[in-house]
Structure formats: structure tokens, C-alpha cells
Amino acid sequence: SRRAGPTRPEPMAPANAQLRNCGWGLARRGLAEHAHLAPPELLLLALGALGWTALRSAATARLFRPLAKRCRLQPRDAAKMPESAWKFLFYLGSWSYSAYLLFGTDYPFFHDPPSVFYDWMPGMAVPRDIAAAYLLQGSFYGHSIYATLYMDTWRKDSVVMLLHHVVTLILIVSSYAFRYHNVGILVLFLHDISDVQLEFTKLNIYFKSRSGSYHRLHALAADLGCLSFGFSWFWFRLYWFPLKVLYATCHCSLRMVPDIPFYFFFNALLLLLTLMNLYWFLYIVAFAAKVLTGQVRELKDLREYDVAEAQSLKPSKAE
């Protein structure tokens, strides 16, 4: 009988085939298994973003600019007032609604952060009141990306602001698709309050010099708003946000759902959001230091402007 020769090793699978079971292959399978986002929902989100853009253009032309003209604001302030008025109205409404969800209903997420993962299941139904908040916020941040590029006044931190809007929109859409909506409501509540105070302060700065006279009431409101804004930024975004949101997503999520999908992806985005909050807080501290040392004698704006913009403020493209 013939002696059997040595067995030949089986050929190795191509590198592309090996990658199918890891990396992007796992990501695609994870998306297909855990992400639940219907095309009509994406279409509704896009239509909402277009609606916000159209509504802002109409409000600027028919309400905010006529108001600035009637109050005889200074040209520089009149050019910036519509942007702040628009954002103030939106953030006031959105924060009020998220506060209602957290404190006016049975949702325990604020007082019991780990509860955001109680009874969590892939593809679980999203309550209508939370889904409505997601639609409003997601479509608004889609609009805000366009507005930062083509409607808002360009500032030194506009690139960071644009990155913030992109990260926020990704977090909103992906957290809805993966049913982390309970976490999302908590994140929105902790962030929107600072935007309300920021735009309120800026509006009072713009209105304190109008009709050819100086209004002390608006100046006082601007000073108090500035102090409140700095405190709330630290307390809500740099203290409560890690204490409640990051604690729940980084620690509690693994204890309650050991195989929770896309754990590192979501926490990386939340940590990036924290770094941006810290970056802007350094702006606030630097501004406060200039006020305390007498380098800034009058409160003019809470966001720094480029040198070219400070010399000659150009109207936004929408105007």
C-alpha cells in the first residue's frame, strides 16, 4: 500500500473574509440586530429640520428684525439679536418640556439615574411624549448645523459649535435607534438650561443700549444672567452630567445589561461632549477673570469674536 504523504495545510481565508467576523462586520450585524429606526422616521426628522429653518427665516424677517428696528438697537446688536431671540425661545420651550417629563410625570430618571436602564430591551417601544421630544430636538439640531454654517454670525468657537451640533445629532438619532431614549432626556435637560440663560443674557446685553439711551434694568439682568449662566454651566454640565449620566452609562449599564450594544461608541460620544463642555467652561472662566481684573469694563458678549468680525460685523447670510 502507498504511504500517505503529509497533509497539506488548508489555505488561509482572505483577509477580507477574516474581517467579516470582526470590526465592521460585527458593527453591521449589531446595527441590524439592535438599531430600530424606520425610514419614515428619518424623513420626518429631515422635514422637521427644513421646517425649523423656514420658521426661523420667517420669524427673523417678520418679528425679530422689525422689533430690533422699533427698539432702535445699535447696528451691531440689531444684527445679532434675531439669532439670540430664536435660540432663547426654542431652548426655553425644549428645556421646559424636558423638565416636565422628568418632574411632572412618573419618570424617575433624574432622582434615580440607574433607572434609565430598568427593563431595557432592544427594540422596546418609545413612549410618545419622549418620542415627541426626540423629534423636536433632533430636527432642531439638524437645522442648527445648517444655521451655524449659513445663518449665524461666525465666531471663534463656531467650529467647536459645529462639532457640538454634529455630535449631538448623532447621539440623538443613535440613542433613539438603540432605545437609549431615557438617557437622552436626561442629557437634554442638563444641557438646555445653560443655553436658556446664555441667550437671555445676550438679549439683555443687546437691549441695554437702545433708543439712544442706556437702560440699567437690562444691564442688571445681563450681569445677573452672566453669573447664573456660569454657575449653571458648571453645576449642570460639569457636575450633574458626570454624576448622573456618565455614572449611569459607564457603570450602571454594564451591571444591568452586561452585553449592552455599542457601549464604547455611546460613552465615547458622551465623553467628547464632556470635553467640549469643559472647553467652553474655560472660555467662561477666562471671561470672568478679565471682568474681575478690569480688562473688560462692560459686559458686551459671552462668546468671543474673531478680530475681523470685531472690526466690522457683517450681517448673517440669512439677513
XYZ file of C-alpha atoms in Angstrom:
319
model
C 0.000 0.000 0.000
C 1.078 3.543 -0.707
C 2.267 5.575 2.234
C 0.111 8.576 2.822
C 2.037 11.754 2.294
C 1.960 14.684 4.670
C -1.315 16.518 4.720
C -1.233 19.905 3.081
C -2.335 22.809 5.274
C -5.615 24.333 4.322
C -5.257 27.677 2.570
C -5.849 30.665 4.777
C -9.003 32.605 4.180
C -8.522 36.009 2.560
C -8.099 38.936 4.886
C -11.435 40.355 3.814
C -13.162 37.136 4.786
C -11.476 37.159 8.186
C -12.660 40.689 8.801
C -16.254 39.702 8.230
C -16.447 38.282 11.732
C -14.901 41.290 13.432
C -14.667 45.045 13.154
C -17.111 46.472 10.670
C -18.741 43.094 10.212
C -19.705 42.970 13.879
C -20.793 46.584 13.725
C -23.087 45.915 10.774
C -24.587 42.894 12.486
C -25.036 44.906 15.659
C -26.793 47.667 13.764
C -29.069 45.194 12.002
C -29.899 43.436 15.265
C -30.271 46.326 17.699
C -30.936 49.532 15.735
C -34.599 50.273 15.148
C -35.105 53.353 13.001
C -37.669 53.330 10.214
C -37.185 55.365 7.001
C -40.390 57.372 7.673
C -38.887 58.496 10.981
C -35.744 59.755 9.222
C -37.905 61.512 6.642
C -39.908 63.180 9.413
C -36.642 64.295 11.022
C -35.434 65.864 7.767
C -38.761 67.601 7.174
C -38.644 68.933 10.721
C -35.178 70.410 10.111
C -36.459 72.146 6.986
C -39.451 73.385 8.960
C -37.251 74.907 11.670
C -35.163 76.668 9.012
C -38.232 78.099 7.293
C -39.770 79.137 10.615
C -36.588 80.900 11.699
C -36.333 82.788 8.408
C -39.943 83.918 8.705
C -39.575 84.893 12.376
C -36.402 86.846 11.628
C -37.954 88.776 8.759
C -41.384 89.443 10.279
C -40.748 89.575 14.035
C -37.161 89.877 15.257
C -35.755 92.399 12.777
C -38.825 94.701 12.987
C -38.560 94.517 16.787
C -34.887 95.486 16.669
C -35.745 98.371 14.360
C -38.621 99.565 16.542
C -36.424 99.475 19.659
C -33.674 101.309 17.759
C -30.933 98.896 18.733
C -27.388 99.703 17.777
C -26.489 98.244 14.339
C -24.108 95.670 15.796
C -26.674 94.497 18.353
C -29.545 94.582 15.831
C -27.601 92.203 13.580
C -27.114 89.632 16.357
C -30.420 89.934 18.206
C -32.530 87.689 15.896
C -30.191 84.727 16.401
C -30.328 85.009 20.200
C -34.094 85.589 20.246
C -34.677 82.487 18.113
C -32.454 80.278 20.270
C -33.869 81.662 23.501
C -37.440 80.801 22.517
C -36.529 77.301 21.372
C -34.352 76.357 24.341
C -36.840 77.791 26.807
C -39.580 75.625 25.318
C -37.437 72.497 24.960
C -35.999 72.736 28.477
C -39.442 73.346 29.953
C -40.753 70.242 28.214
C -37.846 68.047 29.361
C -38.287 69.410 32.901
C -41.965 68.460 32.695
C -41.053 64.914 31.626
C -38.580 64.499 34.497
C -40.538 66.207 37.272
C -44.169 66.328 36.131
C -44.558 62.665 35.184
C -43.672 59.289 36.692
C -40.251 59.066 35.020
C -37.653 58.669 37.859
C -34.557 59.256 35.729
C -33.286 62.414 37.448
C -33.581 61.201 41.052
C -32.640 57.605 40.173
C -30.203 57.671 37.203
C -29.730 53.860 37.030
C -33.462 53.626 36.266
C -32.744 54.686 32.678
C -31.796 51.033 32.103
C -34.567 49.376 34.107
C -36.364 46.814 31.907
C -34.297 47.858 28.901
C -34.810 45.679 25.824
C -33.668 46.040 22.196
C -36.442 47.496 20.100
C -38.594 48.422 23.094
C -41.397 50.886 22.428
C -40.569 54.572 22.870
C -43.244 56.482 24.826
C -44.958 59.109 22.698
C -44.055 62.007 24.967
C -40.351 61.113 24.787
C -40.575 60.431 21.038
C -42.031 63.930 20.564
C -39.087 65.450 22.451
C -36.677 63.492 20.279
C -38.343 64.649 17.080
C -38.225 68.301 18.124
C -34.633 68.175 19.340
C -33.264 66.018 16.520
C -34.818 68.156 13.795
C -33.650 71.345 15.546
C -30.027 70.195 15.682
C -30.239 69.166 12.050
C -31.351 72.738 11.350
C -28.608 74.087 13.640
C -25.847 72.502 11.550
C -27.103 74.418 8.518
C -27.700 77.567 10.591
C -24.169 77.593 12.019
C -22.730 77.472 8.508
C -25.100 79.816 6.679
C -27.279 81.808 9.100
C -25.461 82.518 12.364
C -22.701 85.066 12.912
C -19.324 83.317 12.624
C -17.368 83.339 15.878
C -14.074 81.999 17.201
C -15.749 78.915 18.643
C -18.054 78.272 15.678
C -16.008 75.239 14.586
C -16.430 73.706 18.044
C -20.111 74.674 17.956
C -20.496 72.909 14.611
C -18.792 69.798 16.031
C -21.116 70.003 19.033
C -24.196 70.045 16.789
C -22.940 67.056 14.775
C -22.124 65.025 17.904
C -25.472 65.938 19.468
C -27.401 64.943 16.353
C -25.567 61.602 16.172
C -26.303 60.997 19.847
C -29.979 61.864 19.431
C -30.533 59.675 16.363
C -28.460 56.716 17.588
C -29.821 56.786 21.138
C -33.341 56.725 19.723
C -32.493 53.870 17.356
C -30.862 51.808 20.133
C -33.605 52.715 22.619
C -31.398 54.712 24.979
C -34.032 57.451 24.931
C -34.279 57.585 28.719
C -30.645 58.672 28.883
C -31.261 61.189 26.123
C -33.990 63.046 28.021
C -31.653 63.417 30.987
C -28.851 64.720 28.744
C -31.131 67.283 27.084
C -32.447 68.553 30.409
C -28.940 69.055 31.819
C -27.754 70.965 28.731
C -30.648 73.150 27.609
C -30.849 75.195 30.819
C -27.440 76.766 30.142
C -28.497 77.755 26.631
C -31.615 79.445 28.011
C -29.510 81.569 30.362
C -26.892 82.301 27.716
C -29.386 83.667 25.194
C -31.322 85.537 27.909
C -28.113 87.280 28.952
C -27.173 88.169 25.385
C -30.632 89.622 24.695
C -30.345 91.888 27.718
C -26.892 92.965 26.547
C -28.340 93.944 23.178
C -31.321 95.799 24.696
C -29.479 97.767 27.367
C -28.414 100.404 24.801
C -31.447 101.240 22.713
C -33.416 104.263 21.582
C -30.340 106.379 22.212
C -30.291 105.734 25.975
C -28.809 103.314 28.496
C -31.231 101.035 30.367
C -29.964 99.986 33.790
C -32.586 97.264 34.231
C -31.328 95.373 31.194
C -27.730 95.906 32.322
C -28.546 94.442 35.746
C -30.381 91.493 34.158
C -27.362 90.874 31.912
C -24.969 90.879 34.876
C -27.162 88.528 36.916
C -27.729 86.329 33.877
C -23.999 86.085 33.298
C -23.379 84.937 36.882
C -26.274 82.485 36.709
C -25.066 81.163 33.358
C -21.553 80.448 34.627
C -22.842 78.717 37.747
C -25.414 76.624 35.902
C -22.866 75.598 33.266
C -20.593 74.176 35.944
C -23.382 72.668 38.040
C -25.467 71.072 35.293
C -22.867 70.183 32.657
C -19.709 69.532 34.649
C -21.127 68.234 37.950
C -24.548 66.690 37.439
C -23.817 65.412 33.930
C -20.931 63.121 35.011
C -22.647 62.325 38.319
C -25.916 61.229 36.736
C -25.436 60.494 33.028
C -21.870 59.164 32.842
C -22.359 57.185 36.050
C -25.437 55.517 34.544
C -23.980 54.884 31.071
C -20.444 53.864 32.059
C -21.124 51.901 35.250
C -24.765 51.010 35.779
C -25.400 49.963 32.181
C -22.909 47.072 32.381
C -24.355 45.853 35.658
C -27.927 45.788 34.364
C -27.281 44.836 30.734
C -23.890 43.045 30.610
C -23.920 42.695 26.815
C -25.322 46.168 26.141
C -24.729 47.035 22.459
C -22.364 49.809 21.326
C -21.273 50.569 24.880
C -17.957 52.167 23.886
C -19.457 54.116 20.981
C -22.053 55.916 23.079
C -19.777 56.566 26.012
C -17.058 57.915 23.713
C -19.543 60.442 22.303
C -20.719 61.400 25.797
C -17.117 61.886 26.912
C -16.464 64.023 23.837
C -19.485 66.109 24.804
C -17.998 66.482 28.286
C -14.686 67.684 26.836
C -16.485 70.305 24.748
C -18.365 71.476 27.835
C -15.039 71.798 29.626
C -13.584 73.709 26.659
C -16.417 76.260 26.783
C -16.167 76.490 30.566
C -12.577 77.644 30.130
C -13.973 80.463 27.951
C -16.316 81.395 30.789
C -13.526 81.361 33.396
C -11.256 83.446 31.150
C -14.050 85.960 30.584
C -14.772 86.175 34.312
C -11.066 86.721 35.003
C -10.996 89.641 32.555
C -14.006 91.206 34.263
C -12.523 90.786 37.750
C -9.136 92.192 36.716
C -10.682 95.178 34.977
C -9.644 94.174 31.452
C -13.317 94.152 30.478
C -15.216 97.073 31.992
C -18.546 96.442 30.306
C -20.354 93.194 29.601
C -20.696 93.021 25.823
C -20.918 89.380 24.753
C -20.351 85.954 26.259
C -18.796 84.389 23.167
C -15.553 85.718 21.723
C -15.443 87.018 18.160
C -12.756 86.930 15.522
C -10.674 90.057 15.072
C -12.125 90.695 11.618
C -15.671 90.326 12.950
C -14.918 92.674 15.840
C -13.723 95.333 13.420
C -16.664 95.093 11.065
C -19.642 92.899 11.833
C -21.175 91.542 8.678
C -24.845 90.596 8.578
C -25.568 86.892 8.539
C -26.351 85.298 5.213
C -29.978 84.883 6.221
C -30.276 88.641 6.662
